[in-house]
JSON list of C-alpha atoms and ligand atoms in Angstrom, two decimals:
[
{"chain": "A", "resi": 1, "resn": "MET", "atom": "CA", "xyz": [109.12, 147.04, 314.69]},
{"chain": "A", "resi": 2, "resn": "SER", "atom": "CA", "xyz": [112.17, 144.95, 313.78]},
{"chain": "A", "resi": 3, "resn": "THR", "atom": "CA", "xyz": [115.56, 146.54, 313.31]},
{"chain": "A", "resi": 4, "resn": "ALA", "atom": "CA", "xyz": [115.48, 145.50, 309.67]},
{"chain": "A", "resi": 5, "resn": "THR", "atom": "CA", "xyz": [112.11, 147.18, 309.25]},
{"chain": "A", "resi": 6, "resn": "ALA", "atom": "CA", "xyz": [113.28, 150.41, 310.84]},
{"chain": "A", "resi": 7, "resn": "LYS", "atom": "CA", "xyz": [116.48, 150.40, 308.80]},
{"chain": "A", "resi": 8, "resn": "THR", "atom": "CA", "xyz": [114.69, 149.81, 305.50]},
{"chain": "A", "resi": 9, "resn": "LEU", "atom": "CA", "xyz": [112.09, 152.45, 306.17]},
{"chain": "A", "resi": 10, "resn": "ASP", "atom": "CA", "xyz": [114.70, 154.96, 307.30]},
{"chain": "A", "resi": 11, "resn": "THR", "atom": "CA", "xyz": [116.77, 154.30, 304.18]},
{"chain": "A", "resi": 12, "resn": "ILE", "atom": "CA", "xyz": [113.79, 154.74, 301.87]},
{"chain": "A", "resi": 13, "resn": "ALA", "atom": "CA", "xyz": [112.78, 157.96, 303.64]},
{"chain": "A", "resi": 14, "resn": "ARG", "atom": "CA", "xyz": [116.31, 159.35, 303.43]},
{"chain": "A", "resi": 15, "resn": "ILE", "atom": "CA", "xyz": [116.62, 158.56, 299.72]},
{"chain": "A", "resi": 16, "resn": "ARG", "atom": "CA", "xyz": [113.22, 160.09, 299.03]},
{"chain": "A", "resi": 17, "resn": "ARG", "atom": "CA", "xyz": [114.36, 163.33, 300.67]},
{"chain": "A", "resi": 18, "resn": "GLU", "atom": "CA", "xyz": [117.62, 163.32, 298.72]},
{"chain": "A", "resi": 19, "resn": "VAL", "atom": "CA", "xyz": [115.99, 162.59, 295.35]},
{"chain": "A", "resi": 20, "resn": "CYS", "atom": "CA", "xyz": [113.33, 165.24, 295.91]},
{"chain": "A", "resi": 21, "resn": "ALA", "atom": "CA", "xyz": [115.93, 167.85, 296.88]},
{"chain": "A", "resi": 22, "resn": "LEU", "atom": "CA", "xyz": [118.07, 167.04, 293.83]},
{"chain": "A", "resi": 23, "resn": "HIS", "atom": "CA", "xyz": [115.18, 167.81, 291.49]},
{"chain": "A", "resi": 24, "resn": "ALA", "atom": "CA", "xyz": [115.41, 171.40, 292.74]},
{"chain": "A", "resi": 25, "resn": "GLU", "atom": "CA", "xyz": [119.00, 171.48, 291.46]},
{"chain": "A", "resi": 26, "resn": "LEU", "atom": "CA", "xyz": [117.75, 170.85, 287.92]},
{"chain": "A", "resi": 27, "resn": "THR", "atom": "CA", "xyz": [115.58, 173.99, 288.01]},
{"chain": "A", "resi": 28, "resn": "ARG", "atom": "CA", "xyz": [118.23, 175.92, 289.96]},
{"chain": "A", "resi": 29, "resn": "TYR", "atom": "CA", "xyz": [120.74, 175.37, 287.14]},
{"chain": "A", "resi": 30, "resn": "GLY", "atom": "CA", "xyz": [118.17, 175.90, 284.38]},
{"chain": "A", "resi": 31, "resn": "LEU", "atom": "CA", "xyz": [118.43, 172.35, 283.05]},
{"chain": "A", "resi": 32, "resn": "VAL", "atom": "CA", "xyz": [114.68, 171.70, 282.65]},
{"chain": "A", "resi": 33, "resn": "VAL", "atom": "CA", "xyz": [111.43, 173.47, 281.84]},
{"chain": "A", "resi": 34, "resn": "TRP", "atom": "CA", "xyz": [107.91, 172.56, 282.99]},
{"chain": "A", "resi": 35, "resn": "THR", "atom": "CA", "xyz": [108.00, 168.91, 284.10]},
{"chain": "A", "resi": 36, "resn": "ALA", "atom": "CA", "xyz": [110.79, 167.73, 281.79]},
{"chain": "A", "resi": 37, "resn": "GLY", "atom": "CA", "xyz": [113.62, 165.66, 283.21]},
{"chain": "A", "resi": 38, "resn": "ASN", "atom": "CA", "xyz": [113.97, 163.37, 286.19]},
{"chain": "A", "resi": 39, "resn": "VAL", "atom": "CA", "xyz": [116.33, 162.12, 288.90]},
{"chain": "A", "resi": 40, "resn": "SER", "atom": "CA", "xyz": [116.53, 158.66, 290.46]},
{"chain": "A", "resi": 41, "resn": "ALA", "atom": "CA", "xyz": [118.63, 156.87, 293.03]},
{"chain": "A", "resi": 42, "resn": "ARG", "atom": "CA", "xyz": [119.33, 153.22, 293.65]},
{"chain": "A", "resi": 43, "resn": "VAL", "atom": "CA", "xyz": [118.41, 151.88, 297.10]},
{"chain": "A", "resi": 44, "resn": "PRO", "atom": "CA", "xyz": [121.73, 150.37, 298.30]},
{"chain": "A", "resi": 45, "resn": "GLY", "atom": "CA", "xyz": [121.66, 146.62, 298.78]},
{"chain": "A", "resi": 46, "resn": "ARG", "atom": "CA", "xyz": [118.14, 146.28, 297.41]},
{"chain": "A", "resi": 47, "resn": "ASP", "atom": "CA", "xyz": [116.71, 145.73, 293.93]},
{"chain": "A", "resi": 48, "resn": "LEU", "atom": "CA", "xyz": [114.84, 148.98, 294.33]},
{"chain": "A", "resi": 49, "resn": "MET", "atom": "CA", "xyz": [115.09, 152.57, 293.08]},
{"chain": "A", "resi": 50, "resn": "VAL", "atom": "CA", "xyz": [113.42, 155.88, 293.91]},
{"chain": "A", "resi": 51, "resn": "ILE", "atom": "CA", "xyz": [112.30, 158.26, 291.16]},
{"chain": "A", "resi": 52, "resn": "LYS", "atom": "CA", "xyz": [110.08, 161.30, 290.72]},
{"chain": "A", "resi": 53, "resn": "PRO", "atom": "CA", "xyz": [106.39, 160.90, 289.83]},
{"chain": "A", "resi": 54, "resn": "SER", "atom": "CA", "xyz": [105.51, 161.55, 286.21]},
{"chain": "A", "resi": 55, "resn": "GLY", "atom": "CA", "xyz": [104.31, 164.98, 285.14]},
{"chain": "A", "resi": 56, "resn": "VAL", "atom": "CA", "xyz": [104.29, 166.66, 288.56]},
{"chain": "A", "resi": 57, "resn": "SER", "atom": "CA", "xyz": [105.47, 170.28, 288.66]},
{"chain": "A", "resi": 58, "resn": "TYR", "atom": "CA", "xyz": [108.88, 170.75, 290.22]},
{"chain": "A", "resi": 59, "resn": "GLU", "atom": "CA", "xyz": [107.56, 173.27, 292.71]},
{"chain": "A", "resi": 60, "resn": "ASP", "atom": "CA", "xyz": [105.00, 170.74, 293.92]},
{"chain": "A", "resi": 61, "resn": "LEU", "atom": "CA", "xyz": [107.37, 167.81, 294.44]},
{"chain": "A", "resi": 62, "resn": "THR", "atom": "CA", "xyz": [107.65, 166.45, 297.98]},
{"chain": "A", "resi": 63, "resn": "PRO", "atom": "CA", "xyz": [109.68, 163.54, 299.37]},
{"chain": "A", "resi": 64, "resn": "GLU", "atom": "CA", "xyz": [106.48, 161.58, 300.00]},
{"chain": "A", "resi": 65, "resn": "GLN", "atom": "CA", "xyz": [105.66, 161.76, 296.27]},
{"chain": "A", "resi": 66, "resn": "MET", "atom": "CA", "xyz": [108.90, 160.02, 295.25]},
{"chain": "A", "resi": 67, "resn": "VAL", "atom": "CA", "xyz": [107.98, 156.57, 293.93]},
{"chain": "A", "resi": 68, "resn": "VAL", "atom": "CA", "xyz": [109.78, 153.40, 294.97]},
{"chain": "A", "resi": 69, "resn": "THR", "atom": "CA", "xyz": [110.00, 150.82, 292.15]},
{"chain": "A", "resi": 70, "resn": "ASP", "atom": "CA", "xyz": [111.81, 147.59, 291.51]},
{"chain": "A", "resi": 71, "resn": "LEU", "atom": "CA", "xyz": [114.57, 147.49, 288.90]},
{"chain": "A", "resi": 72, "resn": "TYR", "atom": "CA", "xyz": [112.03, 146.79, 286.17]},
{"chain": "A", "resi": 73, "resn": "GLY", "atom": "CA", "xyz": [110.14, 149.99, 286.97]},
{"chain": "A", "resi": 74, "resn": "VAL", "atom": "CA", "xyz": [107.23, 148.40, 288.79]},
{"chain": "A", "resi": 75, "resn": "ALA", "atom": "CA", "xyz": [106.07, 150.40, 291.83]},
{"chain": "A", "resi": 76, "resn": "VAL", "atom": "CA", "xyz": [106.65, 148.49, 295.06]},
{"chain": "A", "resi": 77, "resn": "ASP", "atom": "CA", "xyz": [104.96, 149.60, 298.28]},
{"chain": "A", "resi": 78, "resn": "GLY", "atom": "CA", "xyz": [106.78, 147.69, 300.94]},
{"chain": "A", "resi": 79, "resn": "ASP", "atom": "CA", "xyz": [108.24, 144.27, 301.61]},
{"chain": "A", "resi": 80, "resn": "ALA", "atom": "CA", "xyz": [108.39, 141.79, 304.46]},
{"chain": "A", "resi": 81, "resn": "ASP", "atom": "CA", "xyz": [109.83, 144.58, 306.59]},
{"chain": "A", "resi": 82, "resn": "GLY", "atom": "CA", "xyz": [106.75, 146.70, 306.16]},
{"chain": "A", "resi": 83, "resn": "GLU", "atom": "CA", "xyz": [105.25, 149.38, 303.91]},
{"chain": "A", "resi": 84, "resn": "TRP", "atom": "CA", "xyz": [106.99, 152.61, 302.98]},
{"chain": "A", "resi": 85, "resn": "GLY", "atom": "CA", "xyz": [103.89, 154.35, 301.69]},
{"chain": "A", "resi": 86, "resn": "ASN", "atom": "CA", "xyz": [104.20, 154.79, 297.94]},
{"chain": "A", "resi": 87, "resn": "PRO", "atom": "CA", "xyz": [102.04, 157.67, 296.70]},
{"chain": "A", "resi": 88, "resn": "PRO", "atom": "CA", "xyz": [99.10, 156.99, 294.35]},
{"chain": "A", "resi": 89, "resn": "LEU", "atom": "CA", "xyz": [101.22, 158.43, 291.53]},
{"chain": "A", "resi": 90, "resn": "SER", "atom": "CA", "xyz": [102.79, 156.83, 288.45]},
{"chain": "A", "resi": 91, "resn": "PRO", "atom": "CA", "xyz": [106.59, 156.88, 288.35]},
{"chain": "A", "resi": 92, "resn": "SER", "atom": "CA", "xyz": [108.45, 158.92, 285.74]},
{"chain": "A", "resi": 93, "resn": "SER", "atom": "CA", "xyz": [107.90, 157.95, 282.10]},
{"chain": "A", "resi": 94, "resn": "ASP", "atom": "CA", "xyz": [111.66, 157.38, 281.94]},
{"chain": "A", "resi": 95, "resn": "THR", "atom": "CA", "xyz": [111.62, 154.83, 284.78]},
{"chain": "A", "resi": 96, "resn": "ALA", "atom": "CA", "xyz": [112.31, 151.93, 282.41]},
{"chain": "A", "resi": 97, "resn": "ALA", "atom": "CA", "xyz": [115.47, 153.66, 281.18]},
{"chain": "A", "resi": 98, "resn": "HIS", "atom": "CA", "xyz": [116.72, 154.38, 284.68]},
{"chain": "A", "resi": 99, "resn": "ALA", "atom": "CA", "xyz": [115.90, 150.82, 285.81]},
{"chain": "A", "resi": 100, "resn": "TYR", "atom": "CA", "xyz": [117.72, 149.30, 282.83]},
{"chain": "A", "resi": 101, "resn": "VAL", "atom": "CA", "xyz": [120.84, 151.25, 283.72]},
{"chain": "A", "resi": 102, "resn": "TYR", "atom": "CA", "xyz": [120.71, 150.04, 287.33]},
{"chain": "A", "resi": 103, "resn": "ARG", "atom": "CA", "xyz": [120.27, 146.42, 286.20]},
{"chain": "A", "resi": 104, "resn": "HIS", "atom": "CA", "xyz": [123.21, 146.53, 283.80]},
{"chain": "A", "resi": 105, "resn": "MET", "atom": "CA", "xyz": [125.63, 148.95, 285.51]},
{"chain": "A", "resi": 106, "resn": "PRO", "atom": "CA", "xyz": [125.93, 147.76, 289.14]},
{"chain": "A", "resi": 107, "resn": "ASP", "atom": "CA", "xyz": [128.28, 150.60, 290.13]},
{"chain": "A", "resi": 108, "resn": "VAL", "atom": "CA", "xyz": [125.73, 153.26, 289.18]},
{"chain": "A", "resi": 109, "resn": "GLY", "atom": "CA", "xyz": [123.84, 154.71, 292.12]},
{"chain": "A", "resi": 110, "resn": "GLY", "atom": "CA", "xyz": [122.09, 157.62, 290.43]},
{"chain": "A", "resi": 111, "resn": "VAL", "atom": "CA", "xyz": [120.64, 158.50, 287.01]},
{"chain": "A", "resi": 112, "resn": "VAL", "atom": "CA", "xyz": [119.54, 161.91, 285.73]},
{"chain": "A", "resi": 113, "resn": "HIS", "atom": "CA", "xyz": [117.79, 163.00, 282.56]},
{"chain": "A", "resi": 114, "resn": "THR", "atom": "CA", "xyz": [117.31, 166.58, 281.37]},
{"chain": "A", "resi": 115, "resn": "HIS", "atom": "CA", "xyz": [116.50, 168.49, 278.20]},
{"chain": "A", "resi": 116, "resn": "SER", "atom": "CA", "xyz": [119.08, 171.18, 278.92]},
{"chain": "A", "resi": 117, "resn": "THR", "atom": "CA", "xyz": [119.27, 173.50, 275.94]},
{"chain": "A", "resi": 118, "resn": "TYR", "atom": "CA", "xyz": [122.86, 173.32, 274.70]},
{"chain": "A", "resi": 119, "resn": "ALA", "atom": "CA", "xyz": [123.41, 169.64, 275.38]},
{"chain": "A", "resi": 120, "resn": "THR", "atom": "CA", "xyz": [120.09, 168.85, 273.70]},
{"chain": "A", "resi": 121, "resn": "ALA", "atom": "CA", "xyz": [121.09, 170.96, 270.70]},
{"chain": "A", "resi": 122, "resn": "TRP", "atom": "CA", "xyz": [124.19, 168.76, 270.30]},
{"chain": "A", "resi": 123, "resn": "ALA", "atom": "CA", "xyz": [121.91, 165.70, 270.68]},
{"chain": "A", "resi": 124, "resn": "ALA", "atom": "CA", "xyz": [119.63, 167.05, 267.93]},
{"chain": "A", "resi": 125, "resn": "ARG", "atom": "CA", "xyz": [122.63, 166.99, 265.57]},
{"chain": "A", "resi": 126, "resn": "GLY", "atom": "CA", "xyz": [123.74, 163.58, 266.79]},
{"chain": "A", "resi": 127, "resn": "GLU", "atom": "CA", "xyz": [127.18, 165.11, 267.42]},
{"chain": "A", "resi": 128, "resn": "SER", "atom": "CA", "xyz": [129.43, 164.28, 270.34]},
{"chain": "A", "resi": 129, "resn": "ILE", "atom": "CA", "xyz": [130.98, 167.19, 272.23]},
{"chain": "A", "resi": 130, "resn": "PRO", "atom": "CA", "xyz": [134.74, 167.17, 271.57]},
{"chain": "A", "resi": 131, "resn": "CYS", "atom": "CA", "xyz": [137.11, 167.34, 274.51]},
{"chain": "A", "resi": 132, "resn": "VAL", "atom": "CA", "xyz": [138.48, 170.87, 274.05]},
{"chain": "A", "resi": 133, "resn": "LEU", "atom": "CA", "xyz": [138.26, 172.07, 277.68]},
{"chain": "A", "resi": 134, "resn": "THR", "atom": "CA", "xyz": [140.30, 170.98, 280.66]},
{"chain": "A", "resi": 135, "resn": "MET", "atom": "CA", "xyz": [137.07, 170.73, 282.66]},
{"chain": "A", "resi": 136, "resn": "MET", "atom": "CA", "xyz": [135.89, 168.12, 280.15]},
{"chain": "A", "resi": 137, "resn": "GLY", "atom": "CA", "xyz": [139.04, 166.14, 280.84]},
{"chain": "A", "resi": 138, "resn": "ASP", "atom": "CA", "xyz": [138.34, 166.52, 284.56]},
{"chain": "A", "resi": 139, "resn": "GLU", "atom": "CA", "xyz": [134.71, 165.39, 284.59]},
{"chain": "A", "resi": 140, "resn": "PHE", "atom": "CA", "xyz": [134.28, 163.32, 281.42]},
{"chain": "A", "resi": 141, "resn": "GLY", "atom": "CA", "xyz": [137.75, 161.99, 280.66]},
{"chain": "A", "resi": 142, "resn": "GLY", "atom": "CA", "xyz": [137.21, 162.83, 277.00]},
{"chain": "A", "resi": 143, "resn": "SER", "atom": "CA", "xyz": [134.40, 163.73, 274.66]},
{"chain": "A", "resi": 144, "resn": "ILE", "atom": "CA", "xyz": [130.73, 163.44, 275.61]},
{"chain": "A", "resi": 145, "resn": "PRO", "atom": "CA", "xyz": [129.35, 160.66, 273.40]},
{"chain": "A", "resi": 146, "resn": "VAL", "atom": "CA", "xyz": [126.08, 160.43, 271.48]},
{"chain": "A", "resi": 147, "resn": "GLY", "atom": "CA", "xyz": [123.68, 157.54, 271.99]},
{"chain": "A", "resi": 148, "resn": "PRO", "atom": "CA", "xyz": [121.23, 156.17, 269.42]},
{"chain": "A", "resi": 149, "resn": "PHE", "atom": "CA", "xyz": [117.77, 157.50, 268.68]},
{"chain": "A", "resi": 150, "resn": "ALA", "atom": "CA", "xyz": [115.32, 155.58, 270.84]},
{"chain": "A", "resi": 151, "resn": "LEU", "atom": "CA", "xyz": [111.62, 155.92, 271.53]},
{"chain": "A", "resi": 152, "resn": "ILE", "atom": "CA", "xyz": [110.40, 156.14, 275.12]},
{"chain": "A", "resi": 153, "resn": "GLY", "atom": "CA", "xyz": [108.31, 153.32, 276.52]},
{"chain": "A", "resi": 154, "resn": "ASP", "atom": "CA", "xyz": [110.52, 150.26, 276.69]},
{"chain": "A", "resi": 155, "resn": "ASP", "atom": "CA", "xyz": [114.18, 149.35, 277.29]},
{"chain": "A", "resi": 156, "resn": "SER", "atom": "CA", "xyz": [115.40, 151.08, 274.11]},
{"chain": "A", "resi": 157, "resn": "ILE", "atom": "CA", "xyz": [116.64, 154.25, 275.79]},
{"chain": "A", "resi": 158, "resn": "GLY", "atom": "CA", "xyz": [118.23, 152.31, 278.65]},
{"chain": "A", "resi": 159, "resn": "GLN", "atom": "CA", "xyz": [119.95, 149.99, 276.19]},
{"chain": "A", "resi": 160, "resn": "GLY", "atom": "CA", "xyz": [121.32, 152.98, 274.29]},
{"chain": "A", "resi": 161, "resn": "ILE", "atom": "CA", "xyz": [122.63, 154.58, 277.49]},
{"chain": "A", "resi": 162, "resn": "VAL", "atom": "CA", "xyz": [124.36, 151.39, 278.66]},
{"chain": "A", "resi": 163, "resn": "GLU", "atom": "CA", "xyz": [125.82, 150.49, 275.25]},
{"chain": "A", "resi": 164, "resn": "THR", "atom": "CA", "xyz": [127.27, 153.99, 274.97]},
{"chain": "A", "resi": 165, "resn": "LEU", "atom": "CA", "xyz": [128.59, 154.43, 278.51]},
{"chain": "A", "resi": 166, "resn": "LYS", "atom": "CA", "xyz": [129.60, 150.95, 279.63]},
{"chain": "A", "resi": 167, "resn": "ASN", "atom": "CA", "xyz": [133.09, 151.31, 278.11]},
{"chain": "A", "resi": 168, "resn": "SER", "atom": "CA", "xyz": [133.37, 155.09, 278.46]},
{"chain": "A", "resi": 169, "resn": "THR", "atom": "CA", "xyz": [134.76, 157.35, 281.19]},
{"chain": "A", "resi": 170, "resn": "SER", "atom": "CA", "xyz": [131.98, 159.82, 280.44]},
{"chain": "A", "resi": 171, "resn": "PRO", "atom": "CA", "xyz": [129.11, 159.98, 282.96]},
{"chain": "A", "resi": 172, "resn": "ALA", "atom": "CA", "xyz": [126.98, 161.69, 280.30]},
{"chain": "A", "resi": 173, "resn": "VAL", "atom": "CA", "xyz": [125.48, 160.54, 277.01]},
{"chain": "A", "resi": 174, "resn": "LEU", "atom": "CA", "xyz": [123.59, 162.69, 274.51]},
{"chain": "A", "resi": 175, "resn": "MET", "atom": "CA", "xyz": [120.69, 160.52, 273.34]},
{"chain": "A", "resi": 176, "resn": "GLN", "atom": "CA", "xyz": [120.13, 161.51, 269.73]},
{"chain": "A", "resi": 177, "resn": "ASN", "atom": "CA", "xyz": [117.17, 163.86, 269.14]},
{"chain": "A", "resi": 178, "resn": "HIS", "atom": "CA", "xyz": [116.27, 163.61, 272.82]},
{"chain": "A", "resi": 179, "resn": "GLY", "atom": "CA", "xyz": [118.75, 164.96, 275.35]},
{"chain": "A", "resi": 180, "resn": "PRO", "atom": "CA", "xyz": [121.35, 164.10, 278.00]},
{"chain": "A", "resi": 181, "resn": "PHE", "atom": "CA", "xyz": [121.22, 161.22, 280.42]},
{"chain": "A", "resi": 182, "resn": "THR", "atom": "CA", "xyz": [123.87, 161.11, 283.15]},
{"chain": "A", "resi": 183, "resn": "ILE", "atom": "CA", "xyz": [125.02, 158.53, 285.68]},
{"chain": "A", "resi": 184, "resn": "GLY", "atom": "CA", "xyz": [126.99, 158.63, 288.89]},
{"chain": "A", "resi": 185, "resn": "LYS", "atom": "CA", "xyz": [128.01, 156.68, 291.95]},
{"chain": "A", "resi": 186, "resn": "ASP", "atom": "CA", "xyz": [125.09, 158.43, 293.59]},
{"chain": "A", "resi": 187, "resn": "ALA", "atom": "CA", "xyz": [122.28, 160.72, 292.48]},
{"chain": "A", "resi": 188, "resn": "ARG", "atom": "CA", "xyz": [124.18, 163.88, 293.47]},
{"chain": "A", "resi": 189, "resn": "SER", "atom": "CA", "xyz": [127.12, 162.87, 291.25]},
{"chain": "A", "resi": 190, "resn": "ALA", "atom": "CA", "xyz": [124.72, 162.28, 288.36]},
{"chain": "A", "resi": 191, "resn": "VAL", "atom": "CA", "xyz": [123.20, 165.73, 288.87]},
{"chain": "A", "resi": 192, "resn": "LYS", "atom": "CA", "xyz": [126.68, 167.26, 288.89]},
{"chain": "A", "resi": 193, "resn": "ALA", "atom": "CA", "xyz": [127.43, 165.51, 285.60]},
{"chain": "A", "resi": 194, "resn": "ALA", "atom": "CA", "xyz": [124.22, 166.97, 284.13]},
{"chain": "A", "resi": 195, "resn": "VAL", "atom": "CA", "xyz": [125.20, 170.47, 285.26]},
{"chain": "A", "resi": 196, "resn": "MET", "atom": "CA", "xyz": [128.74, 170.11, 283.88]},
{"chain": "A", "resi": 197, "resn": "CYS", "atom": "CA", "xyz": [127.43, 168.57, 280.62]},
{"chain": "A", "resi": 198, "resn": "GLU", "atom": "CA", "xyz": [125.26, 171.62, 279.94]},
{"chain": "A", "resi": 199, "resn": "GLU", "atom": "CA", "xyz": [128.07, 174.00, 280.90]},
{"chain": "A", "resi": 200, "resn": "VAL", "atom": "CA", "xyz": [130.58, 172.50, 278.48]},
{"chain": "A", "resi": 201, "resn": "ALA", "atom": "CA", "xyz": [127.96, 172.05, 275.73]},
{"chain": "A", "resi": 202, "resn": "ARG", "atom": "CA", "xyz": [127.33, 175.81, 275.91]},
{"chain": "A", "resi": 203, "resn": "THR", "atom": "CA", "xyz": [130.98, 176.81, 276.05]},
{"chain": "A", "resi": 204, "resn": "VAL", "atom": "CA", "xyz": [132.05, 174.57, 273.17]},
{"chain": "A", "resi": 205, "resn": "HIS", "atom": "CA", "xyz": [129.07, 175.75, 271.11]},
{"chain": "A", "resi": 206, "resn": "ILE", "atom": "CA", "xyz": [130.09, 179.39, 271.62]},
{"chain": "A", "resi": 207, "resn": "SER", "atom": "CA", "xyz": [133.73, 178.61, 270.87]},
{"chain": "A", "resi": 208, "resn": "ARG", "atom": "CA", "xyz": [132.83, 176.93, 267.59]},
{"chain": "A", "resi": 209, "resn": "GLN", "atom": "CA", "xyz": [130.92, 180.00, 266.50]},
{"chain": "A", "resi": 210, "resn": "LEU", "atom": "CA", "xyz": [134.20, 181.92, 266.54]},
{"chain": "A", "resi": 211, "resn": "GLY", "atom": "CA", "xyz": [136.47, 179.30, 265.08]},
{"chain": "A", "resi": 212, "resn": "GLU", "atom": "CA", "xyz": [137.64, 175.69, 265.42]},
{"chain": "A", "resi": 213, "resn": "PRO", "atom": "CA", "xyz": [138.35, 174.74, 269.04]},
{"chain": "A", "resi": 214, "resn": "ILE", "atom": "CA", "xyz": [141.64, 173.00, 269.73]},
{"chain": "A", "resi": 215, "resn": "THR", "atom": "CA", "xyz": [141.35, 169.43, 270.93]},
{"chain": "A", "resi": 216, "resn": "ILE", "atom": "CA", "xyz": [143.48, 168.33, 273.89]},
{"chain": "A", "resi": 217, "resn": "ASP", "atom": "CA", "xyz": [146.06, 165.57, 273.58]},
{"chain": "A", "resi": 218, "resn": "GLN", "atom": "CA", "xyz": [144.68, 162.30, 275.01]},
{"chain": "A", "resi": 219, "resn": "GLY", "atom": "CA", "xyz": [147.66, 161.97, 277.36]},
{"chain": "A", "resi": 220, "resn": "HIS", "atom": "CA", "xyz": [146.79, 165.33, 278.88]},
{"chain": "A", "resi": 221, "resn": "ILE", "atom": "CA", "xyz": [143.13, 164.37, 279.08]},
{"chain": "A", "resi": 222, "resn": "ASP", "atom": "CA", "xyz": [144.05, 161.22, 280.97]},
{"chain": "A", "resi": 223, "resn": "SER", "atom": "CA", "xyz": [146.22, 163.24, 283.35]},
{"chain": "A", "resi": 224, "resn": "LEU", "atom": "CA", "xyz": [143.45, 165.79, 283.96]},
{"chain": "A", "resi": 225, "resn": "TYR", "atom": "CA", "xyz": [140.90, 163.04, 284.59]},
{"chain": "A", "resi": 226, "resn": "ALA", "atom": "CA", "xyz": [143.13, 161.12, 286.99]},
{"chain": "A", "resi": 227, "resn": "ARG", "atom": "CA", "xyz": [143.88, 164.26, 289.03]},
{"chain": "A", "resi": 228, "resn": "TYR", "atom": "CA", "xyz": [140.30, 165.48, 289.20]},
{"chain": "A", "resi": 229, "resn": "GLN", "atom": "CA", "xyz": [138.79, 162.11, 290.00]},
{"chain": "A", "resi": 230, "resn": "ASN", "atom": "CA", "xyz": [141.41, 161.14, 292.59]},
{"chain": "A", "resi": 231, "resn": "VAL", "atom": "CA", "xyz": [142.98, 164.30, 294.03]},
{"chain": "A", "resi": 232, "resn": "TYR", "atom": "CA", "xyz": [140.74, 167.33, 293.54]},
{"chain": "A", "resi": 233, "resn": "GLY", "atom": "CA", "xyz": [138.80, 168.72, 296.48]},
{"chain": "A", "resi": 234, "resn": "GLN", "atom": "CA", "xyz": [138.85, 167.83, 300.13]},
{"chain": "B", "resi": 1, "resn": "LIG", "atom": "O1", "xyz": [111.95, 163.03, 277.94]},
{"chain": "B", "resi": 1, "resn": "LIG", "atom": "C1", "xyz": [110.86, 162.81, 278.42]},
{"chain": "B", "resi": 1, "resn": "LIG", "atom": "C2", "xyz": [109.69, 162.53, 277.55]},
{"chain": "B", "resi": 1, "resn": "LIG", "atom": "O2", "xyz": [110.15, 162.42, 276.23]},
{"chain": "B", "resi": 1, "resn": "LIG", "atom": "C3", "xyz": [110.67, 162.88, 279.92]},
{"chain": "B", "resi": 1, "resn": "LIG", "atom": "O3", "xyz": [111.94, 163.15, 280.54]},
{"chain": "B", "resi": 1, "resn": "LIG", "atom": "C4", "xyz": [109.80, 164.03, 280.32]},
{"chain": "B", "resi": 1, "resn": "LIG", "atom": "O4", "xyz": [110.46, 165.19, 279.91]},
{"chain": "B", "resi": 1, "resn": "LIG", "atom": "C5", "xyz": [109.59, 163.99, 281.82]},
{"chain": "B", "resi": 1, "resn": "LIG", "atom": "O5", "xyz": [108.79, 162.90, 282.05]},
{"chain": "B", "resi": 1, "resn": "LIG", "atom": "P1", "xyz": [108.35, 162.50, 283.56]},
{"chain": "B", "resi": 1, "resn": "LIG", "atom": "O6", "xyz": [109.61, 162.19, 284.34]},
{"chain": "B", "resi": 1, "resn": "LIG", "atom": "O7", "xyz": [107.62, 163.71, 284.14]},
{"chain": "B", "resi": 1, "resn": "LIG", "atom": "O8", "xyz": [107.44, 161.31, 283.35]}
]
């Protein structure tokens, strides 16, 4: 086996394990029910992505079931370097949306979609979540925007995600009447954004039940975002 073959196959196997494991984070944080939602990752340096199979229960997901597709959502089972053993399963019904994001946002390495309750409730109203929490400044650099209503099945959802996020600091968009989609430099970052999106959607919802939350000055938001994105952590 050539070095290129071994490297490609090892990379695909690693990403399959990572994407499968990240789906467990969606159920762990209560972001999905039944088979709703999905996680994908870009294969670095290749026009390929890895995404969950459509309609498979979370508890049944295995790395081997993760589907490799091109960036138009077509399943690809190998290349000149050899086969990586795609399962006989259809990729997620949101594959076209994920693929569109990867084609049009080259810095994005991971995409997540959930129907998390509070964020989806904001999406049902077509209302962006105002930046009234320092943790929103940290993670989103401002409000969490709403994207247009779009039917599943073609590039419409992907177009709405890209049009909304391409000039935004937010890694999350609330697709109207549907739910949140998040992006990140990698799939784990996109999952984190989904977790944080639901957390702030819940907190701001509760706050608004008791009064009008106080928005944060944009200069302070920018300062919070710069610190968190560049200094926070190890
Ligand atoms: O939002 C939708 C369908 O409207 C999807 O996210 C489903 O909730 C999950 O679909 P699969 O990834 O299982 O195909």
